[in-house]
């Protein structure tokens, strides 16, 4: 595979931007390679500036459920752009998008649009503190909720990939208000509530962890968590930035039949354009300005182009039955992988739900952050290099998910099984003592 143009572009980028990127995981640092520079994408394919074609399983880290450059979304974006880029005033389209979100997420009785998942979480935490009059937040090891200061404590995703799960620059006063529990361990949450009586404003969780790789909740864990929080006068915040409109049209909460107090959304509700949202019970949301004392604002919130893309995306997801299509394709892929790799169950674990999955280089199952950290990242490096050269684009990190879209074809899924299986079998045959 020729990457001459990408290599030259990376050198130029490094002279102008920190690490040559605008988000750390894109630097390919954890896999020891120079990154590809992307030119375009369509359906389930992505193309670099050297002309190489890849079957894409990054899918912009989740939102491209319809595949890249869906014609309906593109048409909607062009139409909105022709009428203006930003107004600083409310549009009818914002109201329509809010209605679509409420339709599929009944727990979101009232919603506020923002510009990213990070902003949604940051605002939701402020709202929870304002509503309860309490200061402390419980999060879980390895769960990533964006890069706001209070959430960069034992975080996942890019923070974990770059080996700084707790970032420099976070003050001690902020850190002490962020309490960290063990995912899938309700006893660790009980201990925090016991030690911080009437101080905890909210518990925030990815209902399915997808930022330390895919880690599923144990049966009953989320129900116990909700009951425990409510028994202690605290709110439950579901971060569904990744799982929303992907695990089901109603996200993880719709799939599991749960009702959080506040939900955070992002990415997919703008079809991959910059957007986020948080919403929940009306009595809580009434604490937001201009109705209440909790201030939150944004000049670009509800941007008309992003909102237009979101409306087109959510309507297409519904009309296409895109979640079911992506799930069916993911099941086909996973069944193929498990069949080909059944002799390696002591060396790898495949965690999956709906249309997201992670191949962990660790046998024996993965249930929490401690299990995740036992994965062999050196093996993953070799694996990543092999599948990239084979024509697959996956996240350059052991700690991320693979995303299947409604546009992944059977032919491409078969190719994927062959490329991944060959890479793993070749690796373990070369290192028989590992």
Short mmCIF file of N, CA and C in Angstrom, two decimals, residues 215-297:
data_model
loop_
_atom_site.label_atom_id
_atom_site.label_comp_id
_atom_site.label_asym_id
_atom_site.label_seq_id
_atom_site.Cartn_x
_atom_site.Cartn_y
_atom_site.Cartn_z
N UNK A 215 -18.16 -2.77 26.39
CA UNK A 215 -18.33 -3.54 27.63
C UNK A 215 -19.81 -3.48 27.99
N UNK A 216 -20.44 -4.63 28.08
CA UNK A 216 -21.88 -4.70 28.31
C UNK A 216 -22.21 -4.67 29.80
N UNK A 217 -23.35 -4.07 30.15
CA UNK A 217 -23.76 -4.09 31.56
C UNK A 217 -24.25 -5.48 31.95
N UNK A 218 -23.91 -5.91 33.14
CA UNK A 218 -24.44 -7.17 33.64
C UNK A 218 -25.96 -7.06 33.79
N UNK A 219 -26.63 -8.19 33.68
CA UNK A 219 -28.08 -8.19 33.84
C UNK A 219 -28.46 -7.62 35.20
N UNK A 220 -29.34 -6.63 35.19
CA UNK A 220 -29.83 -6.03 36.42
C UNK A 220 -28.99 -4.88 36.95
N UNK A 221 -27.78 -4.70 36.41
CA UNK A 221 -26.88 -3.67 36.95
C UNK A 221 -27.47 -2.27 36.80
N UNK A 222 -27.98 -1.95 35.61
CA UNK A 222 -28.49 -0.60 35.38
C UNK A 222 -29.75 -0.33 36.21
N UNK A 223 -30.61 -1.34 36.34
CA UNK A 223 -31.80 -1.17 37.19
C UNK A 223 -31.42 -0.90 38.63
N UNK A 224 -30.46 -1.67 39.13
CA UNK A 224 -29.99 -1.47 40.51
C UNK A 224 -29.40 -0.08 40.68
N UNK A 225 -28.67 0.36 39.66
CA UNK A 225 -28.02 1.67 39.72
C UNK A 225 -29.06 2.79 39.80
N UNK A 226 -30.07 2.70 38.96
CA UNK A 226 -31.13 3.72 38.96
C UNK A 226 -31.83 3.76 40.32
N UNK A 227 -32.18 2.59 40.83
CA UNK A 227 -32.87 2.54 42.13
C UNK A 227 -32.00 3.08 43.25
N UNK A 228 -30.72 2.74 43.22
CA UNK A 228 -29.80 3.20 44.25
C UNK A 228 -29.66 4.72 44.22
N UNK A 229 -29.52 5.28 43.03
CA UNK A 229 -29.39 6.73 42.91
C UNK A 229 -30.65 7.43 43.42
N UNK A 230 -31.79 6.97 43.00
CA UNK A 230 -33.05 7.60 43.41
C UNK A 230 -33.29 7.46 44.91
N UNK A 231 -32.92 6.32 45.47
CA UNK A 231 -33.07 6.12 46.92
C UNK A 231 -32.23 7.13 47.71
N UNK A 232 -31.17 7.63 47.07
CA UNK A 232 -30.28 8.59 47.73
C UNK A 232 -30.51 10.03 47.25
N UNK A 233 -31.60 10.25 46.54
CA UNK A 233 -31.94 11.61 46.11
C UNK A 233 -31.07 12.14 44.99
N UNK A 234 -30.43 11.24 44.24
CA UNK A 234 -29.54 11.64 43.15
C UNK A 234 -30.18 11.34 41.79
N UNK A 235 -29.72 12.04 40.77
CA UNK A 235 -30.21 11.84 39.42
C UNK A 235 -29.37 10.81 38.68
N UNK A 236 -29.98 10.20 37.67
CA UNK A 236 -29.27 9.30 36.77
C UNK A 236 -29.16 9.97 35.40
N UNK A 237 -27.93 10.07 34.90
CA UNK A 237 -27.67 10.63 33.58
C UNK A 237 -27.14 9.52 32.68
N UNK A 238 -27.83 9.25 31.59
CA UNK A 238 -27.34 8.31 30.59
C UNK A 238 -26.62 9.09 29.50
N UNK A 239 -25.35 8.77 29.29
CA UNK A 239 -24.59 9.32 28.17
C UNK A 239 -24.81 8.39 26.98
N UNK A 240 -25.70 8.80 26.08
CA UNK A 240 -26.03 8.00 24.90
C UNK A 240 -25.48 8.64 23.63
N UNK A 241 -24.37 9.33 23.76
CA UNK A 241 -23.74 9.95 22.59
C UNK A 241 -23.41 8.89 21.54
N UNK A 242 -22.98 7.73 21.96
CA UNK A 242 -22.68 6.64 21.02
C UNK A 242 -23.89 5.72 20.82
N UNK A 243 -24.60 5.39 21.89
CA UNK A 243 -25.65 4.38 21.80
C UNK A 243 -26.98 4.92 21.29
N UNK A 244 -27.20 6.23 21.38
CA UNK A 244 -28.46 6.82 20.95
C UNK A 244 -28.73 6.62 19.47
N UNK A 245 -29.93 6.18 19.12
CA UNK A 245 -30.34 5.92 17.75
C UNK A 245 -29.47 4.87 17.06
N UNK A 246 -28.70 4.10 17.84
CA UNK A 246 -27.89 3.02 17.26
C UNK A 246 -28.26 1.67 17.84
N UNK A 247 -28.26 1.53 19.17
CA UNK A 247 -28.64 0.24 19.74
C UNK A 247 -30.11 -0.06 19.46
N UNK A 248 -30.89 0.98 19.43
CA UNK A 248 -32.28 0.94 18.98
C UNK A 248 -32.63 2.37 18.59
N UNK A 249 -33.80 2.59 18.00
CA UNK A 249 -34.19 3.96 17.69
C UNK A 249 -34.25 4.80 18.96
N UNK A 250 -34.53 4.14 20.08
CA UNK A 250 -34.56 4.82 21.37
C UNK A 250 -33.32 4.58 22.20
N UNK A 251 -32.22 4.22 21.55
CA UNK A 251 -30.95 4.06 22.24
C UNK A 251 -30.92 2.87 23.18
N UNK A 252 -29.97 2.90 24.12
CA UNK A 252 -29.85 1.82 25.10
C UNK A 252 -31.07 1.79 26.01
N UNK A 253 -31.56 2.97 26.39
CA UNK A 253 -32.71 3.00 27.30
C UNK A 253 -33.94 2.40 26.66
N UNK A 254 -34.10 2.58 25.35
CA UNK A 254 -35.21 1.95 24.65
C UNK A 254 -35.03 0.45 24.54
N UNK A 255 -33.81 0.02 24.30
CA UNK A 255 -33.51 -1.41 24.18
C UNK A 255 -33.73 -2.13 25.50
N UNK A 256 -33.32 -1.49 26.60
CA UNK A 256 -33.39 -2.13 27.92
C UNK A 256 -34.66 -1.79 28.69
N UNK A 257 -35.46 -0.85 28.18
CA UNK A 257 -36.68 -0.46 28.88
C UNK A 257 -36.43 0.32 30.15
N UNK A 258 -35.50 1.28 30.09
CA UNK A 258 -35.12 2.07 31.26
C UNK A 258 -35.46 3.54 31.05
N UNK A 259 -35.50 4.29 32.16
CA UNK A 259 -35.87 5.70 32.07
C UNK A 259 -34.95 6.53 32.95
N UNK A 260 -33.88 7.09 32.37
CA UNK A 260 -33.00 7.98 33.13
C UNK A 260 -33.66 9.33 33.36
N UNK A 261 -33.08 10.12 34.25
CA UNK A 261 -33.60 11.46 34.51
C UNK A 261 -33.15 12.45 33.44
N UNK A 262 -31.91 12.30 32.99
CA UNK A 262 -31.34 13.15 31.95
C UNK A 262 -30.60 12.25 30.95
N UNK A 263 -30.68 12.60 29.68
CA UNK A 263 -29.96 11.87 28.64
C UNK A 263 -29.11 12.84 27.83
N UNK A 264 -27.90 12.41 27.49
CA UNK A 264 -27.01 13.20 26.62
C UNK A 264 -26.91 12.50 25.27
N UNK A 265 -27.04 13.28 24.21
CA UNK A 265 -26.94 12.77 22.85
C UNK A 265 -25.92 13.59 22.06
N UNK A 266 -25.49 13.05 20.92
CA UNK A 266 -24.56 13.79 20.08
C UNK A 266 -24.35 13.08 18.77
N UNK A 267 -23.47 13.60 17.96
CA UNK A 267 -23.02 12.95 16.73
C UNK A 267 -24.15 12.56 15.79
N UNK A 268 -24.86 11.48 16.10
CA UNK A 268 -25.83 10.93 15.16
C UNK A 268 -27.02 11.85 14.95
N UNK A 269 -27.38 12.67 15.95
CA UNK A 269 -28.55 13.54 15.78
C UNK A 269 -28.24 14.72 14.85
N UNK A 270 -27.01 14.78 14.36
CA UNK A 270 -26.65 15.75 13.32
C UNK A 270 -26.10 15.06 12.09
N UNK A 271 -26.31 13.74 12.01
CA UNK A 271 -25.82 13.00 10.85
C UNK A 271 -24.32 13.04 10.70
N UNK A 272 -23.60 13.30 11.80
CA UNK A 272 -22.15 13.39 11.75
C UNK A 272 -21.64 14.82 11.78
N UNK A 273 -22.53 15.80 11.64
CA UNK A 273 -22.12 17.21 11.79
C UNK A 273 -22.05 17.56 13.27
N UNK A 274 -21.36 18.66 13.62
CA UNK A 274 -21.16 18.99 15.04
C UNK A 274 -22.48 19.37 15.73
N UNK A 275 -22.90 18.54 16.68
CA UNK A 275 -24.14 18.80 17.42
C UNK A 275 -24.15 17.94 18.68
N UNK A 276 -24.93 18.35 19.63
CA UNK A 276 -25.17 17.56 20.83
C UNK A 276 -26.52 17.97 21.39
N UNK A 277 -26.99 17.25 22.39
CA UNK A 277 -28.24 17.60 23.04
C UNK A 277 -28.27 16.96 24.42
N UNK A 278 -28.97 17.60 25.33
CA UNK A 278 -29.27 16.96 26.61
C UNK A 278 -30.71 17.29 26.96
N UNK A 279 -31.35 16.33 27.60
CA UNK A 279 -32.75 16.55 27.93
C UNK A 279 -33.23 15.53 28.93
N UNK A 280 -34.42 15.77 29.45
CA UNK A 280 -34.97 14.85 30.44
C UNK A 280 -36.31 15.32 30.97
N UNK A 281 -36.54 15.03 32.24
CA UNK A 281 -37.79 15.40 32.88
C UNK A 281 -38.02 16.91 32.81
N UNK A 282 -39.26 17.31 32.59
CA UNK A 282 -39.55 18.74 32.47
C UNK A 282 -39.25 19.50 33.75
N UNK A 283 -39.50 18.88 34.91
CA UNK A 283 -39.25 19.60 36.16
C UNK A 283 -37.78 19.89 36.35
N UNK A 284 -36.92 19.02 35.78
CA UNK A 284 -35.48 19.26 35.84
C UNK A 284 -35.08 20.31 34.81
N UNK A 285 -35.56 20.15 33.58
CA UNK A 285 -35.17 21.05 32.50
C UNK A 285 -35.66 22.48 32.73
N UNK A 286 -36.69 22.66 33.54
CA UNK A 286 -37.18 24.01 33.85
C UNK A 286 -36.18 24.81 34.69
N UNK A 287 -35.16 24.13 35.21
CA UNK A 287 -34.12 24.84 35.97
C UNK A 287 -33.14 25.55 35.04
N UNK A 288 -33.23 25.26 33.72
CA UNK A 288 -32.35 25.92 32.76
C UNK A 288 -32.83 27.33 32.46
N UNK A 289 -31.87 28.23 32.27
CA UNK A 289 -32.16 29.57 31.77
C UNK A 289 -32.79 29.45 30.37
N UNK A 290 -33.83 30.21 30.02
CA UNK A 290 -34.32 31.40 30.71
C UNK A 290 -35.40 31.15 31.76
N UNK A 291 -35.75 29.87 31.98
CA UNK A 291 -36.81 29.57 32.95
C UNK A 291 -36.30 29.50 34.38
N UNK A 292 -35.04 29.06 34.53
CA UNK A 292 -34.51 28.81 35.86
C UNK A 292 -33.12 29.38 36.07
N UNK A 293 -32.49 29.02 37.20
CA UNK A 293 -31.24 29.65 37.61
C UNK A 293 -29.97 29.04 37.02
N UNK A 294 -30.08 27.92 36.28
CA UNK A 294 -28.89 27.26 35.72
C UNK A 294 -28.63 27.83 34.33
N UNK A 295 -27.49 28.53 34.18
CA UNK A 295 -27.21 29.18 32.90
C UNK A 295 -26.56 28.22 31.92
N UNK A 296 -27.03 28.26 30.69
CA UNK A 296 -26.44 27.50 29.58
C UNK A 296 -26.82 28.22 28.31
N UNK A 297 -25.85 28.41 27.41
CA UNK A 297 -26.12 29.15 26.18
C UNK A 297 -25.13 28.74 25.10
#
